[in-house]
Amino acid sequence: MTVESTAARSDARRSGTGGKRATQAATGRAAGNGTAEAPESATASGTPRKAAAKTSRKPAAKSADRTKSAGSTKSTGKTTRKAPAKTKAPAKARTRVSGDGPGQPEPELVQLLTPEGERVTHPDYDVDLSAEEIQGLYRDMVLTRRFDAEATALQRQGELGLWASLLGQEAAQIGSGRALRSDDYVFPTYREHGVAWCRDVDPTMLLGMFRGVNNGGWDPNTNNFHLYTIVIGSQVLHATGYAMGVAKDGADSAVIAYFGDGASSQGDVAEAFTFSAVYNAPVVFFCQNNQWAISEPTERQSRVPIYQRAQGFGFPGVRVDGNDVLACLAVTKAAVERARTGEGPMLIEAFTYRMGAHTTSDDPTRYRSDEERTAWEAKDPIQRLRVYLESAGLADDAFFAGVEEESEAMGRHVREAIRTMPDPDTMAIFENAYADGHALVDEERAQFASYLASFADSDSQEGR
């Protein structure tokens, strides 16, 4: 394991920068004085390049053989032209956000698409996508949001026991999900509906779990997408162990673990960080910081920005605009490529916002203001990409109309799927609790059966 010098970590803390140059494990340190030589860094497509000296930082030139993400996004429309030249921005032009705690500096975000839909560049991370690939990202986000909205409505109608909405987090999930190869392995929490879509998991299988009629419904090894994990943070340890096995097998695939800002406070996550660093595991930790762990804001969970925690474990951390699908794609591509080439773990903090409730059993109006949500609605990930597509001439009205038709078809498919699903077995919770039965469980089963029967008696009396 290679650990950054004290001087490099101090520089990163003073600047608040989350770029690879400030956090990448140091190599070739000058003897005796802790001065860092410019390390090799990777572009968004994994092409190595030298980072510029700190005193004269300039955007690095694009590699001539940069690999495009063809095949990693769904293509729609018939346009075949490439995206026009990007609007150049100064190397330091990154969006500032408020600090995560009292007296904290304002961390910088990796951003390629501003909230106003303007395409900008970043010195360490970028992507070069065709019009079709950008259209594919837009389509993915729209369809994922429609599925999520239908699932929320179905829960309100009594068809699902619970639902955890991803509203507002589409860019973080689609951008990172489309950065992966088919042989990479994903460990999700319970909100990664967009990543599941990218891994070709039938969305209706997610509904079965929240309806209580299956435990997930899909084979994790078919799509390299593990089952949803309700226990907070445990999947991060599972991902680390799996990644250690991948390294021992000599494979060049990567593993990615998704978790939220609340889960970052779990001991399992800290243990995963320790093991991944010690064993140089090929794992990417993707934290969707939606700023609310149910009713607790991030500043009550951490005294430093989450991505900076990686420094204490000896591997890089970076904060990306979680509402910018292009930036999330670029940063994740770089991180998984870094893992594949044996450079070890990396922490990505996607700074985003949970637009809805934590789950459908939560009421966010009790702990946050309407003004806060309104401010983040102006940073909507789907709208900003649409503005860019329209302003750059990369999509026409026919394309958007086609996506809207697909969205309507998605809604019908989800509703029809629910109607054909069986009702959950309400007595199944008492089965297999003990191998040989238990008197207390038998008593509770009888009490619950009597409780359910009371509803049938009430219905029959009303029907008289």
CSV table of C-alpha atoms in Angstrom, one decimal:
chain,number,residue,atom,x,y,z
A,1,MET,CA,0.0,0.0,0.0
A,2,THR,CA,1.3,3.4,-0.9
A,3,VAL,CA,0.4,6.3,1.4
A,4,GLU,CA,0.5,10.0,0.6
A,5,SER,CA,3.2,12.1,2.3
A,6,THR,CA,2.1,14.4,5.1
A,7,ALA,CA,2.9,17.4,2.9
A,8,ALA,CA,0.6,16.2,0.1
A,9,ARG,CA,-2.3,15.5,2.5
A,10,SER,CA,-1.8,19.0,4.1
A,11,ASP,CA,-2.0,20.6,0.7
A,12,ALA,CA,-5.2,18.7,-0.1
A,13,ARG,CA,-6.8,19.8,3.2
A,14,ARG,CA,-5.8,23.5,2.6
A,15,SER,CA,-7.1,23.6,-0.9
A,16,GLY,CA,-10.2,21.4,-0.4
A,17,THR,CA,-9.5,19.9,-3.8
A,18,GLY,CA,-10.8,16.5,-4.6
A,19,GLY,CA,-9.0,16.0,-7.9
A,20,LYS,CA,-6.8,13.0,-8.5
A,21,ARG,CA,-3.6,15.0,-8.4
A,22,ALA,CA,-4.3,16.1,-4.8
A,23,THR,CA,-5.4,12.7,-3.6
A,24,GLN,CA,-3.7,10.0,-5.7
A,25,ALA,CA,-1.3,7.8,-3.9
A,26,ALA,CA,2.2,9.4,-4.1
A,27,THR,CA,5.0,7.8,-6.1
A,28,GLY,CA,8.5,9.1,-6.5
A,29,ARG,CA,8.6,11.4,-3.5
A,30,ALA,CA,11.7,13.5,-3.1
A,31,ALA,CA,13.9,12.0,-0.4
A,32,GLY,CA,14.0,13.7,3.0
A,33,ASN,CA,11.7,16.7,2.4
A,34,GLY,CA,8.3,15.2,1.6
A,35,THR,CA,8.1,17.1,-1.7
A,36,ALA,CA,5.8,15.4,-4.2
A,37,GLU,CA,6.9,14.9,-7.8
A,38,ALA,CA,4.1,15.1,-10.3
A,39,PRO,CA,2.5,11.6,-10.4
A,40,GLU,CA,1.0,9.8,-13.3
A,41,SER,CA,-2.7,10.2,-13.4
A,42,ALA,CA,-5.4,8.7,-15.7
A,43,THR,CA,-7.9,10.4,-17.9
A,44,ALA,CA,-11.6,9.5,-17.8
A,45,SER,CA,-11.0,6.7,-20.3
A,46,GLY,CA,-8.0,5.4,-18.3
A,47,THR,CA,-5.3,6.8,-20.5
A,48,PRO,CA,-2.3,7.8,-18.4
A,49,ARG,CA,-1.0,11.3,-18.5
A,50,LYS,CA,1.3,13.6,-16.4
A,51,ALA,CA,-0.4,16.0,-14.0
A,52,ALA,CA,0.9,19.6,-14.4
A,53,ALA,CA,3.0,21.1,-11.7
A,54,LYS,CA,0.9,22.8,-8.9
A,55,THR,CA,2.3,26.2,-9.6
A,56,SER,CA,1.2,26.2,-13.3
A,57,ARG,CA,-1.8,23.9,-13.4
A,58,LYS,CA,-3.3,23.7,-16.9
A,59,PRO,CA,-5.8,21.4,-18.4
A,60,ALA,CA,-4.0,18.3,-19.7
A,61,ALA,CA,-4.4,17.7,-23.5
A,62,LYS,CA,-6.7,14.9,-24.4
A,63,SER,CA,-5.1,11.6,-25.3
A,64,ALA,CA,-5.2,11.0,-29.0
A,65,ASP,CA,-6.4,7.4,-28.4
A,66,ARG,CA,-9.0,8.2,-25.8
A,67,THR,CA,-11.5,5.4,-25.5
A,68,LYS,CA,-15.0,6.4,-26.0
A,69,SER,CA,-17.8,4.9,-23.9
A,70,ALA,CA,-19.5,3.3,-26.9
A,71,GLY,CA,-21.4,0.3,-25.8
A,72,SER,CA,-21.6,1.7,-22.2
A,73,THR,CA,-24.7,3.8,-22.9
A,74,LYS,CA,-28.0,3.1,-24.6
A,75,SER,CA,-28.3,4.8,-27.9
A,76,THR,CA,-31.5,6.4,-29.2
A,77,GLY,CA,-32.3,8.6,-32.1
A,78,LYS,CA,-30.7,8.5,-35.5
A,79,THR,CA,-28.3,11.4,-35.2
A,80,THR,CA,-24.7,10.3,-36.0
A,81,ARG,CA,-22.8,13.6,-35.7
A,82,LYS,CA,-20.3,14.1,-32.9
A,83,ALA,CA,-20.9,16.7,-30.2
A,84,PRO,CA,-19.6,20.1,-31.1
A,85,ALA,CA,-16.5,21.5,-29.5
A,86,LYS,CA,-16.9,22.0,-25.8
A,87,THR,CA,-16.9,25.4,-24.2
A,88,LYS,CA,-13.5,25.9,-22.6
A,89,ALA,CA,-13.4,27.0,-19.0
A,90,PRO,CA,-10.5,27.9,-16.8
A,91,ALA,CA,-8.9,25.0,-15.0
A,92,LYS,CA,-10.1,26.2,-11.7
A,93,ALA,CA,-13.7,26.8,-12.7
A,94,ARG,CA,-15.5,24.5,-10.4
A,95,THR,CA,-18.7,24.9,-8.6
A,96,ARG,CA,-18.4,25.8,-4.9
A,97,VAL,CA,-20.8,24.5,-2.4
A,98,SER,CA,-21.2,25.2,1.3
A,99,GLY,CA,-18.9,23.6,3.8
A,100,ASP,CA,-19.9,20.3,5.5
A,101,GLY,CA,-19.4,21.6,9.0
A,102,PRO,CA,-18.6,24.6,11.1
A,103,GLY,CA,-15.4,26.3,10.0
A,104,GLN,CA,-14.9,23.9,7.0
A,105,PRO,CA,-13.6,25.2,3.7
A,106,GLU,CA,-15.9,24.9,0.6
A,107,PRO,CA,-15.0,21.7,-1.2
A,108,GLU,CA,-14.7,21.9,-5.0
A,109,LEU,CA,-16.8,19.7,-7.3
A,110,VAL,CA,-15.7,18.0,-10.4
A,111,GLN,CA,-18.2,19.3,-12.9
A,112,LEU,CA,-18.5,19.0,-16.7
A,113,LEU,CA,-22.1,20.4,-17.0
A,114,THR,CA,-23.2,23.4,-15.1
A,115,PRO,CA,-26.7,23.7,-13.6
A,116,GLU,CA,-27.5,26.0,-16.5
A,117,GLY,CA,-26.6,23.3,-19.0
A,118,GLU,CA,-23.2,24.8,-20.1
A,119,ARG,CA,-20.5,22.3,-21.1
A,120,VAL,CA,-17.2,23.0,-19.3
A,121,THR,CA,-14.0,21.1,-19.0
A,122,HIS,CA,-11.9,19.8,-16.1
A,123,PRO,CA,-8.1,19.3,-16.0
A,124,ASP,CA,-8.2,15.8,-14.6
A,125,TYR,CA,-11.5,14.3,-15.6
A,126,ASP,CA,-13.4,14.5,-18.9
A,127,VAL,CA,-15.3,12.4,-21.4
A,128,ASP,CA,-15.6,12.6,-25.2
A,129,LEU,CA,-19.1,11.3,-26.1
A,130,SER,CA,-21.0,11.2,-29.3
A,131,ALA,CA,-24.5,12.7,-29.7
A,132,GLU,CA,-26.1,9.2,-29.4
A,133,GLU,CA,-24.2,8.4,-26.2
A,134,ILE,CA,-25.4,11.7,-24.6
A,135,GLN,CA,-28.9,11.0,-25.8
A,136,GLY,CA,-28.6,7.6,-24.2
A,137,LEU,CA,-27.8,9.1,-20.8
A,138,TYR,CA,-30.8,11.4,-21.0
A,139,ARG,CA,-33.1,8.5,-21.9
A,140,ASP,CA,-31.7,6.4,-19.1
A,141,MET,CA,-32.4,9.1,-16.5
A,142,VAL,CA,-35.9,9.9,-17.8
A,143,LEU,CA,-37.0,6.2,-17.8
A,144,THR,CA,-35.5,5.6,-14.4
A,145,ARG,CA,-37.3,8.6,-13.0
A,146,ARG,CA,-40.6,7.4,-14.5
A,147,PHE,CA,-40.2,3.9,-13.0
A,148,ASP,CA,-39.4,5.5,-9.6
A,149,ALA,CA,-42.5,7.7,-9.8
A,150,GLU,CA,-44.7,4.8,-10.7
A,151,ALA,CA,-43.3,2.7,-7.8
A,152,THR,CA,-43.9,5.6,-5.4
A,153,ALA,CA,-47.5,5.8,-6.6
A,154,LEU,CA,-48.0,2.1,-6.3
A,155,GLN,CA,-46.9,2.1,-2.7
A,156,ARG,CA,-49.3,4.9,-1.9
A,157,GLN,CA,-52.0,2.7,-3.5
A,158,GLY,CA,-51.1,-0.2,-1.2
A,159,GLU,CA,-49.4,-2.3,-3.8
A,160,LEU,CA,-45.9,-2.1,-2.2
A,161,GLY,CA,-45.0,-2.3,1.5
A,162,LEU,CA,-42.3,0.4,1.1
A,163,TRP,CA,-40.4,2.3,-1.5
A,164,ALA,CA,-37.1,4.1,-1.4
A,165,SER,CA,-37.2,6.8,-4.1
A,166,LEU,CA,-34.1,8.0,-6.0
A,167,LEU,CA,-35.7,11.2,-7.2
A,168,GLY,CA,-32.9,13.7,-7.8
A,169,GLN,CA,-30.1,11.1,-7.8
A,170,GLU,CA,-30.5,9.9,-11.4
A,171,ALA,CA,-27.3,11.5,-12.7
A,172,ALA,CA,-25.2,9.9,-9.9
A,173,GLN,CA,-26.6,6.5,-10.6
A,174,ILE,CA,-26.8,6.5,-14.4
A,175,GLY,CA,-23.4,8.2,-14.8
A,176,SER,CA,-21.6,5.8,-12.6
A,177,GLY,CA,-23.6,2.8,-13.8
A,178,ARG,CA,-22.7,3.5,-17.5
A,179,ALA,CA,-19.0,3.8,-16.6
A,180,LEU,CA,-18.8,0.1,-15.7
A,181,ARG,CA,-17.9,-2.9,-17.9
A,182,SER,CA,-20.1,-6.0,-17.9
A,183,ASP,CA,-17.5,-8.0,-15.9
A,184,ASP,CA,-17.4,-5.4,-13.1
A,185,TYR,CA,-19.4,-6.3,-10.0
A,186,VAL,CA,-21.8,-4.0,-8.3
A,187,PHE,CA,-22.9,-4.1,-4.6
A,188,PRO,CA,-25.9,-1.8,-4.2
A,189,THR,CA,-27.9,-0.6,-1.2
A,190,TYR,CA,-31.7,-0.4,-1.6
A,191,ARG,CA,-32.0,2.8,-3.7
A,192,GLU,CA,-29.8,2.0,-6.7
A,193,HIS,CA,-32.7,1.6,-9.2
A,194,GLY,CA,-30.8,3.5,-11.8
A,195,VAL,CA,-27.7,1.3,-11.5
A,196,ALA,CA,-30.0,-1.8,-11.7
A,197,TRP,CA,-31.4,-0.3,-15.0
A,198,CYS,CA,-27.8,0.0,-16.3
A,199,ARG,CA,-27.1,-3.6,-15.4
A,200,ASP,CA,-30.2,-4.8,-17.3
A,201,VAL,CA,-32.1,-5.9,-14.2
A,202,ASP,CA,-35.8,-6.0,-15.0
A,203,PRO,CA,-37.3,-3.1,-12.9
A,204,THR,CA,-40.3,-5.2,-12.0
A,205,MET,CA,-38.0,-7.5,-10.0
A,206,LEU,CA,-37.3,-4.6,-7.7
A,207,LEU,CA,-41.0,-4.2,-7.1
A,208,GLY,CA,-41.3,-7.9,-6.1
A,209,MET,CA,-38.9,-7.3,-3.2
A,210,PHE,CA,-40.7,-4.3,-1.9
A,211,ARG,CA,-44.0,-6.1,-2.3
A,212,GLY,CA,-42.7,-8.9,-0.2
A,213,VAL,CA,-43.1,-11.7,-2.7
A,214,ASN,CA,-39.4,-12.4,-3.4
A,215,ASN,CA,-36.0,-11.6,-2.0
A,216,GLY,CA,-34.9,-9.7,-5.1
A,217,GLY,CA,-35.9,-12.0,-7.9
A,218,TRP,CA,-32.7,-11.8,-10.0
A,219,ASP,CA,-29.6,-13.9,-10.1
A,220,PRO,CA,-26.7,-11.6,-8.9
A,221,ASN,CA,-24.2,-13.5,-11.1
A,222,THR,CA,-26.2,-13.0,-14.3
A,223,ASN,CA,-25.9,-9.3,-14.3
A,224,ASN,CA,-23.0,-8.9,-11.8
A,225,PHE,CA,-25.4,-6.9,-9.7
A,226,HIS,CA,-25.8,-8.1,-6.1
A,227,LEU,CA,-29.1,-8.2,-4.3
A,228,TYR,CA,-30.3,-5.1,-2.6
A,229,THR,CA,-29.0,-4.7,0.9
A,230,ILE,CA,-31.2,-3.3,3.7
A,231,VAL,CA,-28.6,-3.5,6.5
A,232,ILE,CA,-26.9,-0.2,6.3
A,233,GLY,CA,-23.3,-0.3,5.2
A,234,SER,CA,-22.8,-4.1,5.3
A,235,GLN,CA,-22.5,-4.4,1.5
A,236,VAL,CA,-19.3,-2.2,1.5
A,237,LEU,CA,-17.5,-5.0,3.4
A,238,HIS,CA,-18.9,-7.6,1.1
A,239,ALA,CA,-17.7,-5.6,-1.9
A,240,THR,CA,-14.2,-5.3,-0.4
A,241,GLY,CA,-14.0,-9.0,0.3
A,242,TYR,CA,-15.2,-9.8,-3.3
A,243,ALA,CA,-12.6,-7.4,-4.7
A,244,MET,CA,-9.8,-9.1,-2.7
A,245,GLY,CA,-10.9,-12.3,-4.3
A,246,VAL,CA,-10.9,-10.7,-7.7
A,247,ALA,CA,-7.3,-9.6,-7.2
A,248,LYS,CA,-6.3,-13.1,-6.0
A,249,ASP,CA,-7.9,-14.6,-9.1
A,250,GLY,CA,-5.8,-12.3,-11.3
A,251,ALA,CA,-8.8,-10.8,-13.0
A,252,ASP,CA,-8.7,-7.2,-14.3
A,253,SER,CA,-12.3,-6.4,-13.4
A,254,ALA,CA,-13.3,-3.9,-10.8
A,255,VAL,CA,-15.9,-3.8,-8.0
A,256,ILE,CA,-18.0,-0.9,-7.0
A,257,ALA,CA,-19.9,-0.4,-3.7
A,258,TYR,CA,-22.7,2.1,-3.3
A,259,PHE,CA,-23.7,3.6,0.0
A,260,GLY,CA,-25.1,6.8,1.4
A,261,ASP,CA,-23.8,9.6,3.6
A,262,GLY,CA,-25.5,8.1,6.6
A,263,ALA,CA,-23.8,4.7,6.0
A,264,SER,CA,-20.4,6.4,5.9
A,265,SER,CA,-20.7,6.6,9.7
A,266,GLN,CA,-21.1,2.8,10.1
A,267,GLY,CA,-18.2,0.8,11.4
A,268,ASP,CA,-18.5,-1.6,8.5
A,269,VAL,CA,-17.5,1.1,6.1
A,270,ALA,CA,-14.4,2.1,8.1
A,271,GLU,CA,-13.4,-1.6,8.2
A,272,ALA,CA,-13.9,-1.9,4.5
A,273,PHE,CA,-11.7,1.2,3.9
A,274,THR,CA,-9.0,-0.4,6.1
A,275,PHE,CA,-9.0,-3.8,4.4
A,276,SER,CA,-9.2,-2.4,0.9
A,277,ALA,CA,-6.2,-0.1,1.5
A,278,VAL,CA,-4.1,-2.8,3.2
A,279,TYR,CA,-4.8,-5.4,0.4
A,280,ASN,CA,-4.9,-2.8,-2.4
A,281,ALA,CA,-8.3,-4.2,-3.4
A,282,PRO,CA,-9.7,-3.2,-6.8
A,283,VAL,CA,-12.8,-1.5,-5.4
A,284,VAL,CA,-14.4,1.8,-5.9
A,285,PHE,CA,-16.5,3.2,-3.0
A,286,PHE,CA,-19.3,5.4,-4.4
A,287,CYS,CA,-21.0,7.5,-1.7
A,288,GLN,CA,-24.2,9.2,-2.8
A,289,ASN,CA,-24.2,12.1,-0.4
A,290,ASN,CA,-27.8,13.2,-0.7
A,291,GLN,CA,-27.2,15.3,2.4
A,292,TRP,CA,-29.8,13.7,4.6
A,293,ALA,CA,-29.4,10.4,6.5
A,294,ILE,CA,-33.2,10.2,7.1
A,295,SER,CA,-33.6,13.3,9.2
A,296,GLU,CA,-29.9,14.0,10.1
A,297,PRO,CA,-27.9,16.4,7.9
A,298,THR,CA,-24.4,15.7,6.8
A,299,GLU,CA,-22.8,18.3,9.1
A,300,ARG,CA,-24.1,16.2,12.1
A,301,GLN,CA,-22.4,13.1,10.7
A,302,SER,CA,-18.9,14.4,9.7
A,303,ARG,CA,-16.6,17.2,10.6
A,304,VAL,CA,-14.9,17.0,7.2
A,305,PRO,CA,-16.2,16.4,3.7
A,306,ILE,CA,-16.8,12.7,3.2
A,307,TYR,CA,-14.3,12.3,0.3
A,308,GLN,CA,-11.5,13.6,2.5
A,309,ARG,CA,-11.8,10.6,4.8
A,310,ALA,CA,-10.0,8.5,2.2
A,311,GLN,CA,-6.8,10.3,3.0
A,312,GLY,CA,-6.7,8.8,6.4
A,313,PHE,CA,-6.8,5.3,4.9
A,314,GLY,CA,-4.2,6.0,2.3
A,315,PHE,CA,-6.1,6.1,-0.9
A,316,PRO,CA,-7.6,8.9,-3.1
A,317,GLY,CA,-10.9,10.6,-2.6
A,318,VAL,CA,-12.8,13.0,-4.9
A,319,ARG,CA,-16.0,14.9,-4.8
A,320,VAL,CA,-18.1,15.1,-8.0
A,321,ASP,CA,-21.2,17.0,-8.8
A,322,GLY,CA,-23.8,14.3,-8.3
A,323,ASN,CA,-26.4,16.1,-10.5
A,324,ASP,CA,-24.0,16.1,-13.4
A,325,VAL,CA,-24.3,12.8,-15.3
A,326,LEU,CA,-21.2,13.6,-17.5
A,327,ALA,CA,-19.0,14.3,-14.5
A,328,CYS,CA,-20.2,11.2,-12.7
A,329,LEU,CA,-19.4,9.1,-15.8
A,330,ALA,CA,-16.0,10.6,-16.2
A,331,VAL,CA,-14.9,10.2,-12.5
A,332,THR,CA,-16.2,6.7,-12.2
A,333,LYS,CA,-14.6,5.6,-15.4
A,334,ALA,CA,-11.3,6.9,-14.1
A,335,ALA,CA,-11.7,5.2,-10.7
A,336,VAL,CA,-12.7,1.8,-12.1
A,337,GLU,CA,-9.8,1.9,-14.6
A,338,ARG,CA,-7.5,2.8,-11.8
A,339,ALA,CA,-8.7,-0.2,-9.8
A,340,ARG,CA,-8.3,-2.6,-12.8
A,341,THR,CA,-4.7,-1.6,-13.3
A,342,GLY,CA,-3.8,-2.5,-9.7
A,343,GLU,CA,-3.7,1.0,-8.2
A,344,GLY,CA,-6.1,0.1,-5.4
A,345,PRO,CA,-9.3,1.6,-4.0
A,346,MET,CA,-10.8,5.1,-4.5
A,347,LEU,CA,-13.6,6.9,-2.8
A,348,ILE,CA,-16.1,9.0,-4.9
A,349,GLU,CA,-18.5,11.3,-3.1
A,350,ALA,CA,-21.3,12.3,-5.4
A,351,PHE,CA,-22.7,15.5,-3.9
A,352,THR,CA,-26.4,15.4,-4.7
A,353,TYR,CA,-29.8,15.8,-3.1
A,354,ARG,CA,-32.6,13.6,-2.1
A,355,MET,CA,-35.6,15.4,-3.6
A,356,GLY,CA,-38.2,13.2,-1.9
A,357,ALA,CA,-38.6,11.3,1.3
A,358,HIS,CA,-36.0,8.9,2.6
A,359,THR,CA,-38.6,6.2,2.1
A,360,THR,CA,-42.4,6.3,1.7
A,361,SER,CA,-42.7,6.0,5.5
A,362,ASP,CA,-40.8,9.3,6.0
A,363,ASP,CA,-42.0,12.9,6.0
A,364,PRO,CA,-39.2,15.2,5.0
A,365,THR,CA,-41.2,18.4,5.7
A,366,ARG,CA,-40.6,17.8,9.4
A,367,TYR,CA,-36.9,18.3,9.2
A,368,ARG,CA,-36.0,20.4,6.1
A,369,SER,CA,-37.4,23.5,4.4
A,370,ASP,CA,-39.2,23.9,1.2
A,371,GLU,CA,-36.7,26.6,0.2
A,372,GLU,CA,-33.9,24.0,0.3
A,373,ARG,CA,-35.7,21.7,-2.0
A,374,THR,CA,-36.6,24.6,-4.4
A,375,ALA,CA,-32.9,25.6,-4.6
A,376,TRP,CA,-32.0,22.0,-5.6
A,377,GLU,CA,-34.8,21.7,-8.1
A,378,ALA,CA,-33.0,24.4,-10.1
A,379,LYS,CA,-30.0,21.9,-10.3
A,380,ASP,CA,-32.2,19.1,-11.7
A,381,PRO,CA,-29.9,16.5,-13.4
A,382,ILE,CA,-32.4,15.7,-16.2
A,383,GLN,CA,-33.3,19.3,-17.1
A,384,ARG,CA,-29.7,20.4,-17.3
A,385,LEU,CA,-28.8,17.6,-19.7
A,386,ARG,CA,-31.8,18.4,-21.8
A,387,VAL,CA,-30.8,22.1,-22.0
A,388,TYR,CA,-27.4,21.1,-23.2
A,389,LEU,CA,-28.8,18.7,-25.8
A,390,GLU,CA,-31.1,21.4,-27.1
A,391,SER,CA,-28.6,24.3,-27.0
A,392,ALA,CA,-25.8,22.2,-28.7
A,393,GLY,CA,-28.1,20.9,-31.3
A,394,LEU,CA,-27.6,17.3,-30.3
A,395,ALA,CA,-31.3,16.3,-30.1
A,396,ASP,CA,-34.4,17.4,-31.8
A,397,ASP,CA,-38.1,17.4,-30.9
A,398,ALA,CA,-38.6,14.0,-32.4
A,399,PHE,CA,-36.0,12.5,-30.0
A,400,PHE,CA,-37.6,14.0,-26.9
A,401,ALA,CA,-41.1,12.9,-28.1
A,402,GLY,CA,-39.8,9.4,-28.5
A,403,VAL,CA,-38.3,9.3,-25.0
A,404,GLU,CA,-41.7,10.5,-23.7
A,405,GLU,CA,-43.5,7.7,-25.5
A,406,GLU,CA,-41.0,5.2,-23.9
A,407,SER,CA,-41.7,6.7,-20.5
A,408,GLU,CA,-45.5,6.2,-20.9
A,409,ALA,CA,-44.8,2.6,-22.0
A,410,MET,CA,-42.6,2.1,-18.9
A,411,GLY,CA,-45.5,3.3,-16.7
A,412,ARG,CA,-48.0,0.9,-18.3
A,413,HIS,CA,-45.5,-2.0,-18.0
A,414,VAL,CA,-44.9,-1.4,-14.3
A,415,ARG,CA,-48.6,-1.1,-13.5
A,416,GLU,CA,-49.5,-4.3,-15.4
A,417,ALA,CA,-46.6,-6.1,-13.7
A,418,ILE,CA,-48.0,-5.3,-10.3
A,419,ARG,CA,-51.4,-6.5,-11.1
A,420,THR,CA,-50.1,-9.9,-12.1
A,421,MET,CA,-48.0,-10.3,-8.9
A,422,PRO,CA,-49.3,-12.5,-6.1
A,423,ASP,CA,-50.1,-11.1,-2.7
A,424,PRO,CA,-47.4,-11.6,-0.1
A,425,ASP,CA,-47.8,-14.5,2.3
A,426,THR,CA,-48.5,-12.5,5.5
A,427,MET,CA,-47.8,-15.6,7.7
A,428,ALA,CA,-44.4,-16.3,6.2
A,429,ILE,CA,-42.6,-14.2,8.7
A,430,PHE,CA,-43.1,-16.9,11.3
A,431,GLU,CA,-41.6,-19.7,9.2
A,432,ASN,CA,-38.0,-20.8,9.7
A,433,ALA,CA,-37.4,-18.6,12.7
A,434,TYR,CA,-36.5,-21.8,14.6
A,435,ALA,CA,-35.7,-25.1,13.1
A,436,ASP,CA,-37.8,-27.1,15.6
A,437,GLY,CA,-40.4,-24.4,16.4
A,438,HIS,CA,-40.8,-22.3,19.5
A,439,ALA,CA,-43.6,-21.7,21.9
A,440,LEU,CA,-43.4,-18.0,21.8
A,441,VAL,CA,-43.4,-17.9,18.0
A,442,ASP,CA,-46.4,-20.2,18.0
A,443,GLU,CA,-48.2,-17.8,20.3
A,444,GLU,CA,-47.3,-14.8,18.2
A,445,ARG,CA,-48.5,-16.7,15.0
A,446,ALA,CA,-51.8,-17.4,16.6
A,447,GLN,CA,-52.3,-13.8,17.7
A,448,PHE,CA,-51.4,-12.4,14.3
A,449,ALA,CA,-53.8,-14.9,12.6
A,450,SER,CA,-56.6,-13.7,14.9
A,451,TYR,CA,-55.8,-10.1,14.1
A,452,LEU,CA,-56.0,-10.7,10.3
A,453,ALA,CA,-59.2,-12.7,10.7
A,454,SER,CA,-60.8,-9.6,12.4
A,455,PHE,CA,-60.6,-7.7,9.1
A,456,ALA,CA,-62.4,-10.5,7.3
A,457,ASP,CA,-65.1,-10.5,9.9
A,458,SER,CA,-65.4,-6.7,9.7
A,459,ASP,CA,-65.7,-6.9,5.9
A,460,SER,CA,-68.4,-9.5,6.0
A,461,GLN,CA,-70.5,-7.5,8.4
A,462,GLU,CA,-70.2,-4.4,6.3
A,463,GLY,CA,-71.4,-6.4,3.3
A,464,ARG,CA,-74.7,-7.4,5.0
